[in-house]
Coordinates of C-alpha atoms and ligand atoms in Angstrom, one line a residue:
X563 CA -22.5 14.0 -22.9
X564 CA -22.9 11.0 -25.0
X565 CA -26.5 10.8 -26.2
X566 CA -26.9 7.6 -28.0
X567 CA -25.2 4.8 -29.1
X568 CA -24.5 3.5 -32.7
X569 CA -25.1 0.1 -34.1
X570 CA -24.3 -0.7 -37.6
X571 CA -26.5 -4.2 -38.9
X572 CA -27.4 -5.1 -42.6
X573 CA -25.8 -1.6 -43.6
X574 CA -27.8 0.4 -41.9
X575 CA -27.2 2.7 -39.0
X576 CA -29.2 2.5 -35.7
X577 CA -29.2 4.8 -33.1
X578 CA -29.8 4.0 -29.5
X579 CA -31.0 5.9 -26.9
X580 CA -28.4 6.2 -23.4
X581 CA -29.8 6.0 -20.3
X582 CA -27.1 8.0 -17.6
X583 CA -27.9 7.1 -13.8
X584 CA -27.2 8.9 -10.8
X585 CA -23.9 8.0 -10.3
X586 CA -22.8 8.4 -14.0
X587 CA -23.2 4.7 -14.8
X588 CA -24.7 4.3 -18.4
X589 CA -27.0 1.7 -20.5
X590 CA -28.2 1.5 -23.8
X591 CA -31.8 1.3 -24.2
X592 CA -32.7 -1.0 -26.4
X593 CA -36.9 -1.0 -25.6
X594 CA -37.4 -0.4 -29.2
X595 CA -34.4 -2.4 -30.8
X596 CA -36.8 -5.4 -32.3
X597 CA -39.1 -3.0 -33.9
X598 CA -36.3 -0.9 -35.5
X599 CA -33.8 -3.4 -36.1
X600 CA -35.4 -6.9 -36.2
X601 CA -32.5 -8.0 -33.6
X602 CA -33.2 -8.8 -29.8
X603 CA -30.1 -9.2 -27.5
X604 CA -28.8 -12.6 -25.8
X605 CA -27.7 -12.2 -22.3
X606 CA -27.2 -15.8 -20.2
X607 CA -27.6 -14.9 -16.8
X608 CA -28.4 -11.1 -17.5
X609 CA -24.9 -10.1 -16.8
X610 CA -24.7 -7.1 -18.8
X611 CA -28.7 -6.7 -18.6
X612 CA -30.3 -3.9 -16.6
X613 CA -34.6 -5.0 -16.1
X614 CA -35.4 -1.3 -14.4
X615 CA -34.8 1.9 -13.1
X616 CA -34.5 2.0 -9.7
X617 CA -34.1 4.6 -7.1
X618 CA -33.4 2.1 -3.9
X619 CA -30.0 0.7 -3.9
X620 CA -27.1 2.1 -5.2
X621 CA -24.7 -0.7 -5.2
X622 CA -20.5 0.3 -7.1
X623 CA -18.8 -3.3 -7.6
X624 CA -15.7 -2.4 -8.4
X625 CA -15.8 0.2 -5.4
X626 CA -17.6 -2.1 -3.0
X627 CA -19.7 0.6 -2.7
X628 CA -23.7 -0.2 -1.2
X629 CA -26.4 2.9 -0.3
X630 CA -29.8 1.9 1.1
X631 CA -31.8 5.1 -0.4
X632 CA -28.3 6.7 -0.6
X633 CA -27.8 6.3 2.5
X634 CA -24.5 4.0 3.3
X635 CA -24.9 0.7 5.0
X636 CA -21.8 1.2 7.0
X637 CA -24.0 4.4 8.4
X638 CA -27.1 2.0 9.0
X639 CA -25.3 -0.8 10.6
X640 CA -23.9 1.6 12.7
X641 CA -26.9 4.1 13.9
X642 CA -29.9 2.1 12.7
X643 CA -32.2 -0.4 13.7
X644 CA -33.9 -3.0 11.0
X645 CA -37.2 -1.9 11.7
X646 CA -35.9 1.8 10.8
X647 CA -33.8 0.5 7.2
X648 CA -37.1 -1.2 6.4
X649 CA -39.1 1.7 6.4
X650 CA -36.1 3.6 4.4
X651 CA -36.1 1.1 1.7
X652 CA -40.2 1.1 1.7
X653 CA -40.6 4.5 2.5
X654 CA -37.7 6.0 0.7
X655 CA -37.1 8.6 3.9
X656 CA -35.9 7.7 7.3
X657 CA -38.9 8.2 9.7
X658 CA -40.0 10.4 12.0
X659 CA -39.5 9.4 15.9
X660 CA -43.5 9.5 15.7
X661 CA -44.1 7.7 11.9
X662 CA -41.2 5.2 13.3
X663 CA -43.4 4.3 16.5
X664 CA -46.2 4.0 14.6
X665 CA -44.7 1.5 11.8
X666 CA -43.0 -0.7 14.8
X667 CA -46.8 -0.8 16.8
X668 CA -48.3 -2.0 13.3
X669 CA -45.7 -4.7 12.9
X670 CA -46.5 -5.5 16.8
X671 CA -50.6 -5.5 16.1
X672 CA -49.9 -7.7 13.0
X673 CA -47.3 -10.4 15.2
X674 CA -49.6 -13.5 15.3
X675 CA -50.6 -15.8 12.5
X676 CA -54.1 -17.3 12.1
X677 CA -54.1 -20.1 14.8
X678 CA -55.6 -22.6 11.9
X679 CA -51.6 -22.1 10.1
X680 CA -50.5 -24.1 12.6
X681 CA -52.0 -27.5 11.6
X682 CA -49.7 -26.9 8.2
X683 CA -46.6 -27.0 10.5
X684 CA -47.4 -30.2 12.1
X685 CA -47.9 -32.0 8.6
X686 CA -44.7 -30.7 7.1
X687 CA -42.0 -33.9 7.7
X688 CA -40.0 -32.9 10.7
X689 CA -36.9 -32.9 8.4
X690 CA -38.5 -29.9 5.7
X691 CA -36.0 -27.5 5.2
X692 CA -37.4 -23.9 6.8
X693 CA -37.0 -22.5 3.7
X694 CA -39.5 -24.9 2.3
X695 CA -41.5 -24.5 4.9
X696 CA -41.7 -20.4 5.1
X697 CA -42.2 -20.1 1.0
X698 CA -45.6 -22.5 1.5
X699 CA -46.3 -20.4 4.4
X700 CA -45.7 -16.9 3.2
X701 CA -48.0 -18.2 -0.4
X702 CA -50.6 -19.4 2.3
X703 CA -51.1 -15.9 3.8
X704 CA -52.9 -15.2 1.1
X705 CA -55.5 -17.6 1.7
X706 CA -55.6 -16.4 5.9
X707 CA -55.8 -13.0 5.0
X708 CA -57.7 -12.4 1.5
X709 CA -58.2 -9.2 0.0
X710 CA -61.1 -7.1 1.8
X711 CA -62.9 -4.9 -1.0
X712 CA -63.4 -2.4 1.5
X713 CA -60.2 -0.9 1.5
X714 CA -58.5 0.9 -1.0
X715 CA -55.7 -0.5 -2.7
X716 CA -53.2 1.5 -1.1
X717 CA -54.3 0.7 2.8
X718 CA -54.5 -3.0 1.2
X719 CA -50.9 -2.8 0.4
X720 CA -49.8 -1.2 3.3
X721 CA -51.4 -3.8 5.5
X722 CA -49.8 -6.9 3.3
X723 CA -46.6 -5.0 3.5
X724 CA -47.0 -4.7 7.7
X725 CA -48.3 -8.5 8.2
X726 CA -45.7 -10.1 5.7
X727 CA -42.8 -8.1 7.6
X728 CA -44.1 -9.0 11.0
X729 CA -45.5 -12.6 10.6
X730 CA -42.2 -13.6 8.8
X731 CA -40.6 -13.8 12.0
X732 CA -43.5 -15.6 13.7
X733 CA -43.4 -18.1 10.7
X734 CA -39.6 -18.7 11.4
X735 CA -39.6 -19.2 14.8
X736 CA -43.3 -21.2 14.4
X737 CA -41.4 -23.4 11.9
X738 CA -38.7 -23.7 14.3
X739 CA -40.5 -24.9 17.7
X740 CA -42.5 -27.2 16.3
X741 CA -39.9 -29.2 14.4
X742 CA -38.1 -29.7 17.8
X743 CA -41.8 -30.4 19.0
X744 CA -41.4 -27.5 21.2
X745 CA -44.4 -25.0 22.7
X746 CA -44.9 -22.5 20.4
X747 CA -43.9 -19.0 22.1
X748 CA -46.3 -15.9 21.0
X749 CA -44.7 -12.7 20.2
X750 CA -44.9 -9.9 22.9
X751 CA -46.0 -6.6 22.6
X752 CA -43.2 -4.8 25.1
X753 CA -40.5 -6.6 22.8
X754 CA -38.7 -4.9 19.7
X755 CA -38.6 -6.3 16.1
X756 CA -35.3 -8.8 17.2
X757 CA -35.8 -9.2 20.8
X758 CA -39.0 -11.0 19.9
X759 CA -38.0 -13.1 16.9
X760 CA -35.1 -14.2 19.5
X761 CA -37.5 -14.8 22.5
X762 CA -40.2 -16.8 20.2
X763 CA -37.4 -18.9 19.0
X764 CA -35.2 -19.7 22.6
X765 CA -37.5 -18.9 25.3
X766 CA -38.4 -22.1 27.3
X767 CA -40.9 -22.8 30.3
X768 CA -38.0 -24.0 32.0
X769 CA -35.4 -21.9 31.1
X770 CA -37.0 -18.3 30.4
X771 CA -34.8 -16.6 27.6
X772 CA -32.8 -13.6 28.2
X773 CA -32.6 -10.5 26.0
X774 CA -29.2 -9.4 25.7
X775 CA -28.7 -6.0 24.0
X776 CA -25.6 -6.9 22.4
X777 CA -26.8 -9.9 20.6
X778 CA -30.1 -8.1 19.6
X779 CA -27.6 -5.4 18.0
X780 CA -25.7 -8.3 16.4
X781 CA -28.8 -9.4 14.6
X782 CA -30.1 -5.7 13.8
X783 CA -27.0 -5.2 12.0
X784 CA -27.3 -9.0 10.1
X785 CA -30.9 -7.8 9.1
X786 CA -30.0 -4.3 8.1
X787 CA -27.0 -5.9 5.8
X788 CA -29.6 -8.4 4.3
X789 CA -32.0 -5.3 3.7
X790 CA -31.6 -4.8 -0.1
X791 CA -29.3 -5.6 -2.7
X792 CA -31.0 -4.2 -6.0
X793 CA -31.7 -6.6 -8.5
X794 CA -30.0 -10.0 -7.2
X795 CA -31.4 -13.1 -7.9
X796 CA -34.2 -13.2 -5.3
X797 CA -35.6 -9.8 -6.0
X798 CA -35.3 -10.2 -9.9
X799 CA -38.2 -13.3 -8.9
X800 CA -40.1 -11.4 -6.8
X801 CA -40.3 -8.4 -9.8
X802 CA -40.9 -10.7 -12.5
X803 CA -43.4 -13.0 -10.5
X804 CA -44.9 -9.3 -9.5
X805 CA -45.1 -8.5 -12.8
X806 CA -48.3 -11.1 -13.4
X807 CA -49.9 -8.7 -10.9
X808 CA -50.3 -11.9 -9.0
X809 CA -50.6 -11.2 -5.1
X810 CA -47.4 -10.0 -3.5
X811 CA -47.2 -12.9 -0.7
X812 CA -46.8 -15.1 -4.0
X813 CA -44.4 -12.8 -5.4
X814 CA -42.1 -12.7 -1.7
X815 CA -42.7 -16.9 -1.7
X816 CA -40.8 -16.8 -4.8
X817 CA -38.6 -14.7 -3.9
X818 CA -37.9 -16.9 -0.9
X819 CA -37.3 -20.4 -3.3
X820 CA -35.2 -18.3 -5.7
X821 CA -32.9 -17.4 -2.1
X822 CA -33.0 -20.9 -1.2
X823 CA -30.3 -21.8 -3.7
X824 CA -26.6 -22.4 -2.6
X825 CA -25.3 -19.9 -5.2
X826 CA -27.4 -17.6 -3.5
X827 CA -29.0 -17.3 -0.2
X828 CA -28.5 -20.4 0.9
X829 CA -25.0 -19.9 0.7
X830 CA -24.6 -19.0 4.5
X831 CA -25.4 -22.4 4.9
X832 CA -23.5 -23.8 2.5
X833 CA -20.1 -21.9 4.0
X834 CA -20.7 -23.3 7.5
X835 CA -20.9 -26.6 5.7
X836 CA -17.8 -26.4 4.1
X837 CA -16.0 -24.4 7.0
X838 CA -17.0 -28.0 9.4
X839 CA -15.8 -30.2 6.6
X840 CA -12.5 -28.3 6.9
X841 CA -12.3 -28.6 10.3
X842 CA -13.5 -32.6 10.3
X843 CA -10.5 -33.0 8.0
X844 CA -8.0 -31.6 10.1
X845 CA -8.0 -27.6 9.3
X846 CA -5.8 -28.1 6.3
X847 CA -7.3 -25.7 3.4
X848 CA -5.0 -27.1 0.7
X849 CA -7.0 -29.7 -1.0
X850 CA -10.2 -27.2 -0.8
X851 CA -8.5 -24.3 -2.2
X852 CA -7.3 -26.5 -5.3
X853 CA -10.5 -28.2 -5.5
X854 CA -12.3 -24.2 -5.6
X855 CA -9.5 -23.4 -8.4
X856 CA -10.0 -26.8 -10.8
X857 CA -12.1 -26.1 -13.4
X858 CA -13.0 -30.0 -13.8
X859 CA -14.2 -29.6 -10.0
X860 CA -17.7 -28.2 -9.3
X861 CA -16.6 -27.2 -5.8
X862 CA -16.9 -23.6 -5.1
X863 CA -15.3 -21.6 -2.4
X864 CA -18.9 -21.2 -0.6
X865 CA -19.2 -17.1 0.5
X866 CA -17.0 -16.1 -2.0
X867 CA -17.3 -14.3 -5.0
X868 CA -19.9 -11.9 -6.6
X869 CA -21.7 -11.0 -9.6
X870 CA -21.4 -7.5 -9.0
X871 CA -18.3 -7.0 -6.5
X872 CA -15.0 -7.2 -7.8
X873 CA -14.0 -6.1 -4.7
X874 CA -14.3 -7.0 -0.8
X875 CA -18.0 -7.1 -0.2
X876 CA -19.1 -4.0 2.4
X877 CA -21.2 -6.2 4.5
X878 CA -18.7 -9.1 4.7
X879 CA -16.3 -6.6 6.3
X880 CA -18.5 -5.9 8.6
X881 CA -20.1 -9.1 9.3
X882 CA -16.4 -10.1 9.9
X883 CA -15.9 -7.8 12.8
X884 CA -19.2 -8.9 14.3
X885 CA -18.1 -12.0 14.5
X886 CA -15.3 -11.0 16.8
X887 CA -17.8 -8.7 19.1
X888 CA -20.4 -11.6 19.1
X889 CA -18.0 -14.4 20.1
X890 CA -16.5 -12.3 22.4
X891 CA -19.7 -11.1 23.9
X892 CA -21.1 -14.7 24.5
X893 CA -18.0 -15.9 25.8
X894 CA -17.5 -18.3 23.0
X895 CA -14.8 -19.6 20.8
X896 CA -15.2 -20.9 16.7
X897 CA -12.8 -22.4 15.3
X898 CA -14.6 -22.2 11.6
X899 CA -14.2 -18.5 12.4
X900 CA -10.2 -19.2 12.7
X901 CA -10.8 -21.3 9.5
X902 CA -12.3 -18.9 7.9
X903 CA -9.9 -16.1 8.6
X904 CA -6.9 -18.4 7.2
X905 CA -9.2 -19.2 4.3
X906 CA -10.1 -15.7 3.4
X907 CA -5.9 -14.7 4.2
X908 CA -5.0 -17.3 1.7
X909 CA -7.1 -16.9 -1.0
X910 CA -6.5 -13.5 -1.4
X911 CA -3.2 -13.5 -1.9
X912 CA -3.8 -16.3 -4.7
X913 CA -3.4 -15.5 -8.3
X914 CA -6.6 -18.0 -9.0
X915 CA -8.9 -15.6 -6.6
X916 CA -7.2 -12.5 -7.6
X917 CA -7.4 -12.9 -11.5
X918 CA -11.0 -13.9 -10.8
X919 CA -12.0 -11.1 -8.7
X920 CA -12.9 -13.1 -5.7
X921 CA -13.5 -12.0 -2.6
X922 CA -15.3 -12.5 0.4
X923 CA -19.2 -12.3 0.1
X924 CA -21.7 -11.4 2.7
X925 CA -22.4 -14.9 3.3
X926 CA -18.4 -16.0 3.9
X927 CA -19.0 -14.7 7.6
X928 CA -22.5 -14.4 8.3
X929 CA -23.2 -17.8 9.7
X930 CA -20.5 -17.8 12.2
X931 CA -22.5 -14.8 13.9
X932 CA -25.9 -17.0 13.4
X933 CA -24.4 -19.9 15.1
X934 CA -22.8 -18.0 18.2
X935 CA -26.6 -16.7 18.5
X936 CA -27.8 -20.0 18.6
X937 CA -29.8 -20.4 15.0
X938 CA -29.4 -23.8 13.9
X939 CA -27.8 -24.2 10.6
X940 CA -30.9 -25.1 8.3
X941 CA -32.2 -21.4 9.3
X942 CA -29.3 -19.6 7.9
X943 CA -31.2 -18.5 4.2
X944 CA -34.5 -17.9 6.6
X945 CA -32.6 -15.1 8.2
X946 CA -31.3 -14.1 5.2
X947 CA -35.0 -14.0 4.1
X948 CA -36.2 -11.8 6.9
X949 CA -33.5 -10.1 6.2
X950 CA -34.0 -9.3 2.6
X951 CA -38.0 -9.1 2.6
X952 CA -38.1 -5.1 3.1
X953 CA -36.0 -4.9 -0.3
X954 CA -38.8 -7.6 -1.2
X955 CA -41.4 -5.3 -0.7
X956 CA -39.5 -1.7 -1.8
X957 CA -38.6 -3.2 -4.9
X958 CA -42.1 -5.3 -5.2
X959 CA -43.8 -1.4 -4.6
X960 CA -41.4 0.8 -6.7
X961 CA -42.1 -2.0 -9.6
X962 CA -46.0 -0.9 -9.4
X963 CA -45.4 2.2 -9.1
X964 CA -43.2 2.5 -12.2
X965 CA -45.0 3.9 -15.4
X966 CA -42.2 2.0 -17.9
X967 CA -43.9 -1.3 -15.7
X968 CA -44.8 -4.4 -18.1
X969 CA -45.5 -8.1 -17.8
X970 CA -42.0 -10.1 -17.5
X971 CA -41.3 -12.2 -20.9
X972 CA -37.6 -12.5 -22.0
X973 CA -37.2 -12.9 -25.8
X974 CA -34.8 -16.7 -26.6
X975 CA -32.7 -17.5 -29.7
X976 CA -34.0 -20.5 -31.3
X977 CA -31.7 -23.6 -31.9
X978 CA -34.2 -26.2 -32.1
X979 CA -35.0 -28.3 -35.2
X980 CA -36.9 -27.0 -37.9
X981 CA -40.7 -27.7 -39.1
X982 CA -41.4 -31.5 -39.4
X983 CA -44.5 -34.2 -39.2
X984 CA -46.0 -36.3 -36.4
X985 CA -45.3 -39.5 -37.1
X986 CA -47.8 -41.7 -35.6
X987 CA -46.6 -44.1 -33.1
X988 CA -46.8 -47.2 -35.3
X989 CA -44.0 -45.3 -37.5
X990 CA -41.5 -44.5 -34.7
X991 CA -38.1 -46.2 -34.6
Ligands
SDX1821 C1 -25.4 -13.7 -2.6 O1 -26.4 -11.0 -6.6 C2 -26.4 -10.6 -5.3 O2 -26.5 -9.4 -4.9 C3 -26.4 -11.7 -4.3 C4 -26.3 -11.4 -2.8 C5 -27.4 -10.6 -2.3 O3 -27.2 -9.9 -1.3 O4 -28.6 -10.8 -2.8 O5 -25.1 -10.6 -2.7 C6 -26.2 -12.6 -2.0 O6 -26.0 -14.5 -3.3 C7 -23.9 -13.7 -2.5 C8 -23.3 -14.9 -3.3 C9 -23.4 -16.2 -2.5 N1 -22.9 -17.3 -3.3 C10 -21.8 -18.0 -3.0 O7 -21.0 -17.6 -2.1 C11 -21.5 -19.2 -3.8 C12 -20.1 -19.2 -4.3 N2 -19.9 -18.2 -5.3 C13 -20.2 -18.4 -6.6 O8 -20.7 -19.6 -7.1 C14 -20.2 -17.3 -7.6 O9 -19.1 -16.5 -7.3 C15 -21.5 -16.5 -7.8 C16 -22.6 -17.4 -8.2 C17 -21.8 -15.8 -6.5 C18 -21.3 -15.5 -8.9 O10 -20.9 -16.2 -10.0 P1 -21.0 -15.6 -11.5 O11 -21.0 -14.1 -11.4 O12 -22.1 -16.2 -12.2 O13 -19.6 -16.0 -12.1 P2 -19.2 -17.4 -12.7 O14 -20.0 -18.5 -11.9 O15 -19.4 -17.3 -14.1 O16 -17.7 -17.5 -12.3 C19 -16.7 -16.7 -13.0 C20 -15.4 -17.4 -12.8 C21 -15.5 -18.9 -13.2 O17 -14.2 -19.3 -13.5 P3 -13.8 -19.3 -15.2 O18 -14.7 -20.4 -15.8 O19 -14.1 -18.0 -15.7 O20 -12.3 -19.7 -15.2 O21 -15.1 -17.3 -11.4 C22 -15.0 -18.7 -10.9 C23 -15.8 -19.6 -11.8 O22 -15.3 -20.9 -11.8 N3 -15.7 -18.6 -9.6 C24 -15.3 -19.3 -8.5 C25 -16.1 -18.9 -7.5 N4 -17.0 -18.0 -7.9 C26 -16.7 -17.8 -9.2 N5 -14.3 -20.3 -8.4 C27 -14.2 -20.8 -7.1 N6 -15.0 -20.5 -6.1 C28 -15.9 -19.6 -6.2 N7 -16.7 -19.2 -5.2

């Protein structure tokens, strides 16, 4: 097997060490190259730049291949629950029926927020964005809920990991209710993971919510496919932040702004957006599609395309089939999912989407599901969020853990001007 790799500068002859994963893929490592060679490496966007070693997600792009601790989502999305994937990605094992009861009582004993969070809601402007909203709130935890020097570090962690998993959902719904100016519902101890975030967000004094199994499967399986995603956008934030060995409810309140983008998490949003303005303009795709294909045209196809796949996203396909059990379940009838389905049909037979590798994304179908279930449209990325913070945290932990760990600081390329004077201000032109 190959052991290094050779690079020939100013006439010498370097050799590079090769990294092998588990699944044969390969990467030079270039942690000495500046001291040997002088030269640092320039990667916009870090598309051909690996940051770690990780032993979480296992994602194949040209494959559409994704494995939560090895473990295919397909298999979780089936057979698992969120609360069960979250401690797989934390944990790295799937639990015991006895450490699994245990991890879901400590995310019901850590439900509530400090009553004193609430006078931040009221201030926020009844139009903040939730996603605003939950990254002030998750930084804030940190000031409810300070460090006690009592415990050791590891049951200090533990309990951050169990609030900040828990109280998300609290947050979210908190954040929710109170911008209607709505009673703030409590989370309840005899209800599971979903069923509560779904009650604290739709039960009413006058109409009582009711839990329907099949819609509380519908959102396991959003969360499980929003579990992890190895080093996307978001959870490179929350590693670099991390890597200050700042607190990690700053480190996940990055992570959240960094998801709030429309490139990125907010993209659910974005799709439903531009799925509406389709159907406001009369369903005809034509003048979107060639908009999403002009290069002079900063329109993007929202929920499609992908750093990594090259291929039909896993989750989407899934997602996409929920759609049709959700819809069907409630009764109900989309036509941005008819749009959608036309959208996806066309594109892909394309040349523009096929040359360009673009497919459907897990966000392309993902808020059709959220809005048969009744989230309002500015929540979409906070589900993503609560989705995506037990990758948060399994990626935030393996990061401390890791021995190779240090600080965050990209090299640049300099392009500036060279030395010169101040001029005083008398002088200027
Ligand atoms: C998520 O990284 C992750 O894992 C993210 C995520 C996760 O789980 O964490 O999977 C979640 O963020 C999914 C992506 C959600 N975003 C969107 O759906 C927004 C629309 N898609 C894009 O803007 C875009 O595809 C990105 C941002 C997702 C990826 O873009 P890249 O890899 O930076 O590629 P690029 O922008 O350089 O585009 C390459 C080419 C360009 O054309 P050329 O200049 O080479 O001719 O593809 C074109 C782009 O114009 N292109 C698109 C397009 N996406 C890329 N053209 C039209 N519509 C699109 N959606």
């Amino acid at each position: 097997m190959v052991k290094t790799a050779k690079l020939i500068f100013d006439g010498k002859t370097f050799e590079l060490p090769i990294v092998t994963g588990t699944e044969g893929e390969k990467a030079i490592d270039i942690s000495n190259l500046r001291a040997e060679t002088g030269l640092i490496t320039l990667d916009p966007g870090y598309a051909n730049t690996g940051s770690c070693k990780s032993s979480i997600t296992f994602m194949d792009g040209e494959k559409g291949i994704l494995r939560y601790r090895g473990i295919p989502v397909e298999q979780l999305a089936e057979h698992s629950r969120f609360v069960e994937t979250a401690y797989l990605l934390i944990n790295g094992e799937l639990p015991t029926r006895e450490a699994l009861s245990r991890f879901s009582g400590l995310l019901n004993d850590h439900s509530l927020v400090h009553e004193d969070m609430r006078a931040f809601f009221e201030k926020f402007p009844r139009g903040a964005h939730p996603m605003c909203i939950l990254a002030s709130m998750v930084n804030a935890l940190r000031a409810f809920y300070p460090e006690i020097p009592e415990r050791t570090e590891e049951e200090e962690v533990n309990i951050t990991f169990s609030r900040l998993l828990s109280k998300i959902r609290t947050l979210a719904a908190m954040s929710y209710r109170i911008s209607l100016g709505h009673k703030v519902v409590y989370p309840r101890h005899d209800l599971c993971y979903c069923a509560n975030f779904l009650n604290m967000m739709f039960d009413s004094p006058v109409r009582p919510y009711t839990i329907d199994d099949d819609i509380v499967k519908a959102l396991n399986v959003f969360l499980i496919l929003h579990a992890d995603h190895e080093q996307n956008s978001s959870t490179a934030a929350v590693r670099l932040v991390g890597s200050s060995r700042v607190n990690l409810y700053a480190a996940i309140s990055a992570g959240i702004a960094a998801l709030w983008g429309p490139l990125h998490g907010g993209a659910n949003q974005a799709v439903v957006e531009m799925l509406q303005e389709i159907h406001d303009c009369g369903g005809d795709l034509a003048p979107f599609l060639s908009r999403a294909k002009d290069k002079n045209d900063p329109f993007r196809l929202m929920g499609f395309g992908h750093r990594v796949y090259k291929t039909y996203d896993p989750r989407a396909r899934i997602m996409k089939k929920m759609c049709d059990i959700v819809l069907k379940k409630l009764k109900q009838k989309d036509p941005l999912l008819d749009i959608a389905k036309r959208l996806e049909e066309i594109a892909l037979k394309d040349s523009y989407f096929i040359d360009h590798h673009l497919y459907p994304n897990v966000d392309f179908y993902s808020g059709i599901v959220l809005r048969a279930i009744g989230i309002p449209l500015n929540m979409f990325p906070v589900m993503f969020a609560i989705g995506r913070l037990p990758g948060w945290i399994s990626q935030w932990k393996e990061s401390h853990e890791d021995a190779d760990w240090r600080l965050h600081r990209p090299r640049q390329v300099y392009i500036g001007l060279k030395q010169r004077d101040y001029v005083p201000v008398d002088e200027r032109g």
